[in-house]
Amino acid sequence: MLAVTALSVPLLAAAAPGTSAGWASSGSLDVMIDNEHVVTGELAKCTADGPLSARTQGGVTGDVAAFGLGESGCGRSGDVVVAQASGHRFEATVLKRYGGPVLTVRTYSAKCATNATGSGGEVSIGAVTGITVPAQIPPNHRIVIPGGPAGTALATVILNETVTPQPPDGSLVTHAVHIKLFPQGGPASGDIYLGTAACDPFGKK
């Protein structure tokens, strides 16, 4: 594995008591390419309220991307929720038609857990080709893939992404890998996520 990074998001806003919640999936794809909508939904999705585990054999979505084997597991013990998911042998070929690289990720995972004051998360990313990845991946590390029209980007790749609401409420969503197509506009748009885990200590889903 290239890197494992742990994050902690403290509770910064008062919240009413509730039941902790969490979910995870091995990946998802929702893109528009040359006026064709391609969507997978959340692959191998588990939740703390069930199903507690899920598995996918993966598959190919046209000439956009291919997902390999993926699995997830979620659980609750008292007010503590843990949600985690992993996947293998992902390949994105969508950028090739626009002169960009083929992106591959051999292994990846995302995990989060609630605690008394908020949530924490971590991701793991294995061998990656098509882009240059640092040995230690900082939070929300962004890589721009050039080659779009008028000097714009074909895509941005965000590694170890954490999304939190504003103002913070103790919840988070973490993605091992997030590929955003033509972020400044172009012949394609949408998002591909690898390894997603979401936790909320106070019950929002």
JSON list of C-alpha atoms in Angstrom, two decimals:
[
{"chain": "A", "resi": 1, "resn": "MET", "atom": "CA", "xyz": [0.00, 0.00, 0.00]},
{"chain": "A", "resi": 2, "resn": "LEU", "atom": "CA", "xyz": [1.21, 3.51, -0.73]},
{"chain": "A", "resi": 3, "resn": "ALA", "atom": "CA", "xyz": [-0.27, 5.28, 2.25]},
{"chain": "A", "resi": 4, "resn": "VAL", "atom": "CA", "xyz": [-2.71, 5.12, 5.10]},
{"chain": "A", "resi": 5, "resn": "THR", "atom": "CA", "xyz": [-3.88, 8.42, 6.54]},
{"chain": "A", "resi": 6, "resn": "ALA", "atom": "CA", "xyz": [-6.15, 8.87, 9.56]},
{"chain": "A", "resi": 7, "resn": "LEU", "atom": "CA", "xyz": [-8.39, 11.89, 10.01]},
{"chain": "A", "resi": 8, "resn": "SER", "atom": "CA", "xyz": [-10.50, 13.08, 12.92]},
{"chain": "A", "resi": 9, "resn": "VAL", "atom": "CA", "xyz": [-13.36, 15.52, 12.69]},
{"chain": "A", "resi": 10, "resn": "PRO", "atom": "CA", "xyz": [-14.41, 16.97, 16.07]},
{"chain": "A", "resi": 11, "resn": "LEU", "atom": "CA", "xyz": [-17.91, 18.04, 16.93]},
{"chain": "A", "resi": 12, "resn": "LEU", "atom": "CA", "xyz": [-18.03, 21.82, 16.60]},
{"chain": "A", "resi": 13, "resn": "ALA", "atom": "CA", "xyz": [-21.77, 22.41, 16.70]},
{"chain": "A", "resi": 14, "resn": "ALA", "atom": "CA", "xyz": [-24.35, 21.31, 19.23]},
{"chain": "A", "resi": 15, "resn": "ALA", "atom": "CA", "xyz": [-26.47, 18.38, 18.11]},
{"chain": "A", "resi": 16, "resn": "ALA", "atom": "CA", "xyz": [-29.48, 16.63, 19.58]},
{"chain": "A", "resi": 17, "resn": "PRO", "atom": "CA", "xyz": [-28.98, 13.07, 20.83]},
{"chain": "A", "resi": 18, "resn": "GLY", "atom": "CA", "xyz": [-29.62, 10.42, 18.21]},
{"chain": "A", "resi": 19, "resn": "THR", "atom": "CA", "xyz": [-28.55, 7.06, 16.92]},
{"chain": "A", "resi": 20, "resn": "SER", "atom": "CA", "xyz": [-25.19, 6.93, 15.17]},
{"chain": "A", "resi": 21, "resn": "ALA", "atom": "CA", "xyz": [-25.32, 6.09, 11.46]},
{"chain": "A", "resi": 22, "resn": "GLY", "atom": "CA", "xyz": [-22.91, 4.97, 8.80]},
{"chain": "A", "resi": 23, "resn": "TRP", "atom": "CA", "xyz": [-22.60, 3.35, 5.39]},
{"chain": "A", "resi": 24, "resn": "ALA", "atom": "CA", "xyz": [-19.89, 2.31, 2.95]},
{"chain": "A", "resi": 25, "resn": "SER", "atom": "CA", "xyz": [-19.55, 1.17, -0.65]},
{"chain": "A", "resi": 26, "resn": "SER", "atom": "CA", "xyz": [-16.73, -0.14, -2.80]},
{"chain": "A", "resi": 27, "resn": "GLY", "atom": "CA", "xyz": [-17.37, 2.44, -5.51]},
{"chain": "A", "resi": 28, "resn": "SER", "atom": "CA", "xyz": [-19.79, 4.26, -7.77]},
{"chain": "A", "resi": 29, "resn": "LEU", "atom": "CA", "xyz": [-19.93, 5.95, -11.16]},
{"chain": "A", "resi": 30, "resn": "ASP", "atom": "CA", "xyz": [-22.29, 8.64, -12.42]},
{"chain": "A", "resi": 31, "resn": "VAL", "atom": "CA", "xyz": [-21.14, 10.36, -15.62]},
{"chain": "A", "resi": 32, "resn": "MET", "atom": "CA", "xyz": [-22.51, 11.96, -18.78]},
{"chain": "A", "resi": 33, "resn": "ILE", "atom": "CA", "xyz": [-20.41, 11.24, -21.87]},
{"chain": "A", "resi": 34, "resn": "ASP", "atom": "CA", "xyz": [-21.36, 12.55, -25.31]},
{"chain": "A", "resi": 35, "resn": "ASN", "atom": "CA", "xyz": [-24.98, 12.88, -24.14]},
{"chain": "A", "resi": 36, "resn": "GLU", "atom": "CA", "xyz": [-25.06, 9.32, -22.76]},
{"chain": "A", "resi": 37, "resn": "HIS", "atom": "CA", "xyz": [-25.76, 8.90, -19.03]},
{"chain": "A", "resi": 38, "resn": "VAL", "atom": "CA", "xyz": [-23.83, 6.04, -17.40]},
{"chain": "A", "resi": 39, "resn": "VAL", "atom": "CA", "xyz": [-24.56, 5.25, -13.74]},
{"chain": "A", "resi": 40, "resn": "THR", "atom": "CA", "xyz": [-23.83, 2.28, -11.48]},
{"chain": "A", "resi": 41, "resn": "GLY", "atom": "CA", "xyz": [-25.28, 3.28, -8.12]},
{"chain": "A", "resi": 42, "resn": "GLU", "atom": "CA", "xyz": [-23.35, 2.40, -4.96]},
{"chain": "A", "resi": 43, "resn": "LEU", "atom": "CA", "xyz": [-21.55, -0.93, -5.45]},
{"chain": "A", "resi": 44, "resn": "ALA", "atom": "CA", "xyz": [-21.47, -3.40, -2.53]},
{"chain": "A", "resi": 45, "resn": "LYS", "atom": "CA", "xyz": [-23.19, -0.95, -0.19]},
{"chain": "A", "resi": 46, "resn": "CYS", "atom": "CA", "xyz": [-23.60, -1.74, 3.52]},
{"chain": "A", "resi": 47, "resn": "THR", "atom": "CA", "xyz": [-25.23, 0.31, 6.27]},
{"chain": "A", "resi": 48, "resn": "ALA", "atom": "CA", "xyz": [-25.19, 0.14, 10.06]},
{"chain": "A", "resi": 49, "resn": "ASP", "atom": "CA", "xyz": [-28.90, -0.73, 9.90]},
{"chain": "A", "resi": 50, "resn": "GLY", "atom": "CA", "xyz": [-28.43, -3.47, 7.33]},
{"chain": "A", "resi": 51, "resn": "PRO", "atom": "CA", "xyz": [-27.36, -5.02, 5.14]},
{"chain": "A", "resi": 52, "resn": "LEU", "atom": "CA", "xyz": [-24.30, -5.29, 7.35]},
{"chain": "A", "resi": 53, "resn": "SER", "atom": "CA", "xyz": [-22.11, -6.59, 4.52]},
{"chain": "A", "resi": 54, "resn": "ALA", "atom": "CA", "xyz": [-22.15, -6.66, 0.74]},
{"chain": "A", "resi": 55, "resn": "ARG", "atom": "CA", "xyz": [-20.05, -7.93, -2.12]},
{"chain": "A", "resi": 56, "resn": "THR", "atom": "CA", "xyz": [-19.78, -7.26, -5.84]},
{"chain": "A", "resi": 57, "resn": "GLN", "atom": "CA", "xyz": [-17.98, -9.12, -8.58]},
{"chain": "A", "resi": 58, "resn": "GLY", "atom": "CA", "xyz": [-17.59, -5.80, -10.39]},
{"chain": "A", "resi": 59, "resn": "GLY", "atom": "CA", "xyz": [-18.01, -5.37, -14.12]},
{"chain": "A", "resi": 60, "resn": "VAL", "atom": "CA", "xyz": [-17.41, -3.16, -17.14]},
{"chain": "A", "resi": 61, "resn": "THR", "atom": "CA", "xyz": [-19.43, -0.01, -17.89]},
{"chain": "A", "resi": 62, "resn": "GLY", "atom": "CA", "xyz": [-18.90, 0.27, -21.63]},
{"chain": "A", "resi": 63, "resn": "ASP", "atom": "CA", "xyz": [-15.61, 1.97, -22.47]},
{"chain": "A", "resi": 64, "resn": "VAL", "atom": "CA", "xyz": [-15.84, 4.18, -19.39]},
{"chain": "A", "resi": 65, "resn": "ALA", "atom": "CA", "xyz": [-14.46, 2.07, -16.54]},
{"chain": "A", "resi": 66, "resn": "ALA", "atom": "CA", "xyz": [-14.17, -1.42, -15.10]},
{"chain": "A", "resi": 67, "resn": "PHE", "atom": "CA", "xyz": [-14.58, -2.32, -11.44]},
{"chain": "A", "resi": 68, "resn": "GLY", "atom": "CA", "xyz": [-13.08, -5.47, -9.94]},
{"chain": "A", "resi": 69, "resn": "LEU", "atom": "CA", "xyz": [-14.12, -7.39, -6.86]},
{"chain": "A", "resi": 70, "resn": "GLY", "atom": "CA", "xyz": [-15.45, -5.17, -4.04]},
{"chain": "A", "resi": 71, "resn": "GLU", "atom": "CA", "xyz": [-16.84, -5.69, -0.57]},
{"chain": "A", "resi": 72, "resn": "SER", "atom": "CA", "xyz": [-18.03, -3.75, 2.45]},
{"chain": "A", "resi": 73, "resn": "GLY", "atom": "CA", "xyz": [-18.85, -4.24, 6.13]},
{"chain": "A", "resi": 74, "resn": "CYS", "atom": "CA", "xyz": [-20.76, -2.09, 8.61]},
{"chain": "A", "resi": 75, "resn": "GLY", "atom": "CA", "xyz": [-21.61, -2.51, 12.29]},
{"chain": "A", "resi": 76, "resn": "ARG", "atom": "CA", "xyz": [-22.86, -0.78, 15.39]},
{"chain": "A", "resi": 77, "resn": "SER", "atom": "CA", "xyz": [-21.94, -1.29, 19.05]},
{"chain": "A", "resi": 78, "resn": "GLY", "atom": "CA", "xyz": [-23.82, 1.09, 21.31]},
{"chain": "A", "resi": 79, "resn": "ASP", "atom": "CA", "xyz": [-23.27, 4.56, 19.89]},
{"chain": "A", "resi": 80, "resn": "VAL", "atom": "CA", "xyz": [-20.21, 3.50, 17.92]},
{"chain": "A", "resi": 81, "resn": "VAL", "atom": "CA", "xyz": [-20.56, 2.78, 14.20]},
{"chain": "A", "resi": 82, "resn": "VAL", "atom": "CA", "xyz": [-17.82, 1.44, 11.95]},
{"chain": "A", "resi": 83, "resn": "ALA", "atom": "CA", "xyz": [-18.20, 1.35, 8.16]},
{"chain": "A", "resi": 84, "resn": "GLN", "atom": "CA", "xyz": [-15.58, 0.16, 5.69]},
{"chain": "A", "resi": 85, "resn": "ALA", "atom": "CA", "xyz": [-15.28, -0.89, 2.05]},
{"chain": "A", "resi": 86, "resn": "SER", "atom": "CA", "xyz": [-12.57, -2.07, -0.33]},
{"chain": "A", "resi": 87, "resn": "GLY", "atom": "CA", "xyz": [-12.06, -2.82, -3.99]},
{"chain": "A", "resi": 88, "resn": "HIS", "atom": "CA", "xyz": [-9.57, -4.29, -6.41]},
{"chain": "A", "resi": 89, "resn": "ARG", "atom": "CA", "xyz": [-8.32, -3.83, -9.96]},
{"chain": "A", "resi": 90, "resn": "PHE", "atom": "CA", "xyz": [-10.15, -0.70, -11.04]},
{"chain": "A", "resi": 91, "resn": "GLU", "atom": "CA", "xyz": [-9.49, 0.71, -14.51]},
{"chain": "A", "resi": 92, "resn": "ALA", "atom": "CA", "xyz": [-10.81, 3.94, -16.03]},
{"chain": "A", "resi": 93, "resn": "THR", "atom": "CA", "xyz": [-10.52, 4.09, -19.83]},
{"chain": "A", "resi": 94, "resn": "VAL", "atom": "CA", "xyz": [-12.86, 7.06, -20.36]},
{"chain": "A", "resi": 95, "resn": "LEU", "atom": "CA", "xyz": [-10.07, 9.63, -20.79]},
{"chain": "A", "resi": 96, "resn": "LYS", "atom": "CA", "xyz": [-8.36, 7.61, -23.52]},
{"chain": "A", "resi": 97, "resn": "ARG", "atom": "CA", "xyz": [-10.91, 8.77, -26.12]},
{"chain": "A", "resi": 98, "resn": "TYR", "atom": "CA", "xyz": [-9.85, 12.38, -25.40]},
{"chain": "A", "resi": 99, "resn": "GLY", "atom": "CA", "xyz": [-6.12, 11.70, -25.58]},
{"chain": "A", "resi": 100, "resn": "GLY", "atom": "CA", "xyz": [-5.70, 11.17, -21.82]},
{"chain": "A", "resi": 101, "resn": "PRO", "atom": "CA", "xyz": [-4.23, 8.31, -19.81]},
{"chain": "A", "resi": 102, "resn": "VAL", "atom": "CA", "xyz": [-5.79, 5.06, -18.68]},
{"chain": "A", "resi": 103, "resn": "LEU", "atom": "CA", "xyz": [-6.03, 5.18, -14.88]},
{"chain": "A", "resi": 104, "resn": "THR", "atom": "CA", "xyz": [-5.69, 2.00, -12.83]},
{"chain": "A", "resi": 105, "resn": "VAL", "atom": "CA", "xyz": [-5.84, 1.41, -9.07]},
{"chain": "A", "resi": 106, "resn": "ARG", "atom": "CA", "xyz": [-4.84, -2.05, -7.95]},
{"chain": "A", "resi": 107, "resn": "THR", "atom": "CA", "xyz": [-6.35, -1.91, -4.44]},
{"chain": "A", "resi": 108, "resn": "TYR", "atom": "CA", "xyz": [-8.13, 0.68, -2.32]},
{"chain": "A", "resi": 109, "resn": "SER", "atom": "CA", "xyz": [-10.17, 0.95, 0.86]},
{"chain": "A", "resi": 110, "resn": "ALA", "atom": "CA", "xyz": [-11.99, 3.51, 3.00]},
{"chain": "A", "resi": 111, "resn": "LYS", "atom": "CA", "xyz": [-13.08, 3.28, 6.62]},
{"chain": "A", "resi": 112, "resn": "CYS", "atom": "CA", "xyz": [-14.76, 5.54, 9.15]},
{"chain": "A", "resi": 113, "resn": "ALA", "atom": "CA", "xyz": [-15.90, 5.28, 12.75]},
{"chain": "A", "resi": 114, "resn": "THR", "atom": "CA", "xyz": [-17.91, 7.44, 15.12]},
{"chain": "A", "resi": 115, "resn": "ASN", "atom": "CA", "xyz": [-16.81, 8.46, 18.60]},
{"chain": "A", "resi": 116, "resn": "ALA", "atom": "CA", "xyz": [-18.18, 10.57, 21.43]},
{"chain": "A", "resi": 117, "resn": "THR", "atom": "CA", "xyz": [-17.39, 13.89, 19.76]},
{"chain": "A", "resi": 118, "resn": "GLY", "atom": "CA", "xyz": [-17.42, 13.22, 16.03]},
{"chain": "A", "resi": 119, "resn": "SER", "atom": "CA", "xyz": [-16.05, 10.87, 13.40]},
{"chain": "A", "resi": 120, "resn": "GLY", "atom": "CA", "xyz": [-12.68, 9.77, 12.08]},
{"chain": "A", "resi": 121, "resn": "GLY", "atom": "CA", "xyz": [-11.69, 8.19, 8.80]},
{"chain": "A", "resi": 122, "resn": "GLU", "atom": "CA", "xyz": [-8.80, 6.58, 6.97]},
{"chain": "A", "resi": 123, "resn": "VAL", "atom": "CA", "xyz": [-8.06, 5.35, 3.47]},
{"chain": "A", "resi": 124, "resn": "SER", "atom": "CA", "xyz": [-5.56, 3.02, 1.85]},
{"chain": "A", "resi": 125, "resn": "ILE", "atom": "CA", "xyz": [-4.52, 3.15, -1.81]},
{"chain": "A", "resi": 126, "resn": "GLY", "atom": "CA", "xyz": [-2.39, 0.53, -3.54]},
{"chain": "A", "resi": 127, "resn": "ALA", "atom": "CA", "xyz": [-0.46, 0.72, -6.81]},
{"chain": "A", "resi": 128, "resn": "VAL", "atom": "CA", "xyz": [-1.72, 3.43, -9.19]},
{"chain": "A", "resi": 129, "resn": "THR", "atom": "CA", "xyz": [-0.85, 3.95, -12.87]},
{"chain": "A", "resi": 130, "resn": "GLY", "atom": "CA", "xyz": [-1.68, 6.79, -15.24]},
{"chain": "A", "resi": 131, "resn": "ILE", "atom": "CA", "xyz": [-0.86, 9.52, -12.71]},
{"chain": "A", "resi": 132, "resn": "THR", "atom": "CA", "xyz": [2.00, 10.19, -10.31]},
{"chain": "A", "resi": 133, "resn": "VAL", "atom": "CA", "xyz": [1.07, 9.54, -6.69]},
{"chain": "A", "resi": 134, "resn": "PRO", "atom": "CA", "xyz": [3.21, 10.64, -3.72]},
{"chain": "A", "resi": 135, "resn": "ALA", "atom": "CA", "xyz": [4.51, 7.99, -1.32]},
{"chain": "A", "resi": 136, "resn": "GLN", "atom": "CA", "xyz": [2.59, 9.62, 1.52]},
{"chain": "A", "resi": 137, "resn": "ILE", "atom": "CA", "xyz": [-0.80, 10.97, 0.46]},
{"chain": "A", "resi": 138, "resn": "PRO", "atom": "CA", "xyz": [-1.97, 14.06, 2.38]},
{"chain": "A", "resi": 139, "resn": "PRO", "atom": "CA", "xyz": [-5.69, 14.73, 2.90]},
{"chain": "A", "resi": 140, "resn": "ASN", "atom": "CA", "xyz": [-7.55, 15.94, -0.19]},
{"chain": "A", "resi": 141, "resn": "HIS", "atom": "CA", "xyz": [-4.52, 15.56, -2.46]},
{"chain": "A", "resi": 142, "resn": "ARG", "atom": "CA", "xyz": [-5.54, 16.87, -5.90]},
{"chain": "A", "resi": 143, "resn": "ILE", "atom": "CA", "xyz": [-3.93, 15.86, -9.20]},
{"chain": "A", "resi": 144, "resn": "VAL", "atom": "CA", "xyz": [-4.88, 17.71, -12.40]},
{"chain": "A", "resi": 145, "resn": "ILE", "atom": "CA", "xyz": [-4.82, 15.79, -15.69]},
{"chain": "A", "resi": 146, "resn": "PRO", "atom": "CA", "xyz": [-4.32, 18.38, -18.47]},
{"chain": "A", "resi": 147, "resn": "GLY", "atom": "CA", "xyz": [-5.48, 18.15, -22.07]},
{"chain": "A", "resi": 148, "resn": "GLY", "atom": "CA", "xyz": [-9.01, 19.60, -22.05]},
{"chain": "A", "resi": 149, "resn": "PRO", "atom": "CA", "xyz": [-10.25, 22.24, -24.49]},
{"chain": "A", "resi": 150, "resn": "ALA", "atom": "CA", "xyz": [-8.61, 25.69, -24.31]},
{"chain": "A", "resi": 151, "resn": "GLY", "atom": "CA", "xyz": [-6.11, 24.56, -21.70]},
{"chain": "A", "resi": 152, "resn": "THR", "atom": "CA", "xyz": [-8.67, 23.14, -19.26]},
{"chain": "A", "resi": 153, "resn": "ALA", "atom": "CA", "xyz": [-8.36, 19.85, -17.40]},
{"chain": "A", "resi": 154, "resn": "LEU", "atom": "CA", "xyz": [-9.50, 16.48, -18.72]},
{"chain": "A", "resi": 155, "resn": "ALA", "atom": "CA", "xyz": [-10.07, 15.47, -15.11]},
{"chain": "A", "resi": 156, "resn": "THR", "atom": "CA", "xyz": [-9.04, 16.02, -11.55]},
{"chain": "A", "resi": 157, "resn": "VAL", "atom": "CA", "xyz": [-8.19, 13.11, -9.28]},
{"chain": "A", "resi": 158, "resn": "ILE", "atom": "CA", "xyz": [-8.57, 13.66, -5.55]},
{"chain": "A", "resi": 159, "resn": "LEU", "atom": "CA", "xyz": [-6.90, 11.11, -3.28]},
{"chain": "A", "resi": 160, "resn": "ASN", "atom": "CA", "xyz": [-7.75, 10.67, 0.40]},
{"chain": "A", "resi": 161, "resn": "GLU", "atom": "CA", "xyz": [-10.75, 12.98, 0.07]},
{"chain": "A", "resi": 162, "resn": "THR", "atom": "CA", "xyz": [-12.77, 13.98, 3.13]},
{"chain": "A", "resi": 163, "resn": "VAL", "atom": "CA", "xyz": [-16.03, 15.90, 2.82]},
{"chain": "A", "resi": 164, "resn": "THR", "atom": "CA", "xyz": [-17.54, 17.57, 5.90]},
{"chain": "A", "resi": 165, "resn": "PRO", "atom": "CA", "xyz": [-20.59, 19.84, 6.19]},
{"chain": "A", "resi": 166, "resn": "GLN", "atom": "CA", "xyz": [-20.36, 23.55, 6.94]},
{"chain": "A", "resi": 167, "resn": "PRO", "atom": "CA", "xyz": [-20.77, 24.32, 9.74]},
{"chain": "A", "resi": 168, "resn": "PRO", "atom": "CA", "xyz": [-19.17, 21.08, 10.99]},
{"chain": "A", "resi": 169, "resn": "ASP", "atom": "CA", "xyz": [-21.48, 18.74, 12.88]},
{"chain": "A", "resi": 170, "resn": "GLY", "atom": "CA", "xyz": [-19.18, 15.76, 13.54]},
{"chain": "A", "resi": 171, "resn": "SER", "atom": "CA", "xyz": [-20.09, 13.81, 10.41]},
{"chain": "A", "resi": 172, "resn": "LEU", "atom": "CA", "xyz": [-17.86, 13.05, 7.44]},
{"chain": "A", "resi": 173, "resn": "VAL", "atom": "CA", "xyz": [-17.69, 11.23, 4.12]},
{"chain": "A", "resi": 174, "resn": "THR", "atom": "CA", "xyz": [-14.33, 9.90, 2.99]},
{"chain": "A", "resi": 175, "resn": "HIS", "atom": "CA", "xyz": [-13.34, 8.63, -0.46]},
{"chain": "A", "resi": 176, "resn": "ALA", "atom": "CA", "xyz": [-10.12, 6.79, -1.26]},
{"chain": "A", "resi": 177, "resn": "VAL", "atom": "CA", "xyz": [-10.20, 8.11, -4.85]},
{"chain": "A", "resi": 178, "resn": "HIS", "atom": "CA", "xyz": [-12.49, 10.66, -6.55]},
{"chain": "A", "resi": 179, "resn": "ILE", "atom": "CA", "xyz": [-12.19, 11.21, -10.31]},
{"chain": "A", "resi": 180, "resn": "LYS", "atom": "CA", "xyz": [-14.04, 14.28, -11.63]},
{"chain": "A", "resi": 181, "resn": "LEU", "atom": "CA", "xyz": [-14.36, 14.51, -15.41]},
{"chain": "A", "resi": 182, "resn": "PHE", "atom": "CA", "xyz": [-13.82, 17.83, -17.20]},
{"chain": "A", "resi": 183, "resn": "PRO", "atom": "CA", "xyz": [-14.30, 19.97, -14.06]},
{"chain": "A", "resi": 184, "resn": "GLN", "atom": "CA", "xyz": [-14.22, 23.19, -16.12]},
{"chain": "A", "resi": 185, "resn": "GLY", "atom": "CA", "xyz": [-16.61, 21.91, -18.78]},
{"chain": "A", "resi": 186, "resn": "GLY", "atom": "CA", "xyz": [-16.19, 19.75, -21.87]},
{"chain": "A", "resi": 187, "resn": "PRO", "atom": "CA", "xyz": [-17.58, 16.73, -23.70]},
{"chain": "A", "resi": 188, "resn": "ALA", "atom": "CA", "xyz": [-18.01, 14.71, -20.49]},
{"chain": "A", "resi": 189, "resn": "SER", "atom": "CA", "xyz": [-18.95, 15.39, -16.88]},
{"chain": "A", "resi": 190, "resn": "GLY", "atom": "CA", "xyz": [-19.60, 13.51, -13.67]},
{"chain": "A", "resi": 191, "resn": "ASP", "atom": "CA", "xyz": [-17.81, 11.63, -10.93]},
{"chain": "A", "resi": 192, "resn": "ILE", "atom": "CA", "xyz": [-16.24, 8.25, -10.22]},
{"chain": "A", "resi": 193, "resn": "TYR", "atom": "CA", "xyz": [-15.65, 7.24, -6.60]},
{"chain": "A", "resi": 194, "resn": "LEU", "atom": "CA", "xyz": [-13.50, 4.40, -5.30]},
{"chain": "A", "resi": 195, "resn": "GLY", "atom": "CA", "xyz": [-13.96, 3.38, -1.67]},
{"chain": "A", "resi": 196, "resn": "THR", "atom": "CA", "xyz": [-16.53, 5.49, 0.17]},
{"chain": "A", "resi": 197, "resn": "ALA", "atom": "CA", "xyz": [-17.29, 5.45, 3.90]},
{"chain": "A", "resi": 198, "resn": "ALA", "atom": "CA", "xyz": [-19.68, 7.85, 5.67]},
{"chain": "A", "resi": 199, "resn": "CYS", "atom": "CA", "xyz": [-20.24, 8.24, 9.41]},
{"chain": "A", "resi": 200, "resn": "ASP", "atom": "CA", "xyz": [-22.46, 10.43, 11.58]},
{"chain": "A", "resi": 201, "resn": "PRO", "atom": "CA", "xyz": [-22.45, 10.08, 15.38]},
{"chain": "A", "resi": 202, "resn": "PHE", "atom": "CA", "xyz": [-25.85, 11.75, 15.67]},
{"chain": "A", "resi": 203, "resn": "GLY", "atom": "CA", "xyz": [-27.89, 9.89, 13.15]},
{"chain": "A", "resi": 204, "resn": "LYS", "atom": "CA", "xyz": [-28.07, 11.66, 9.80]},
{"chain": "A", "resi": 205, "resn": "LYS", "atom": "CA", "xyz": [-27.82, 9.18, 6.91]}
]
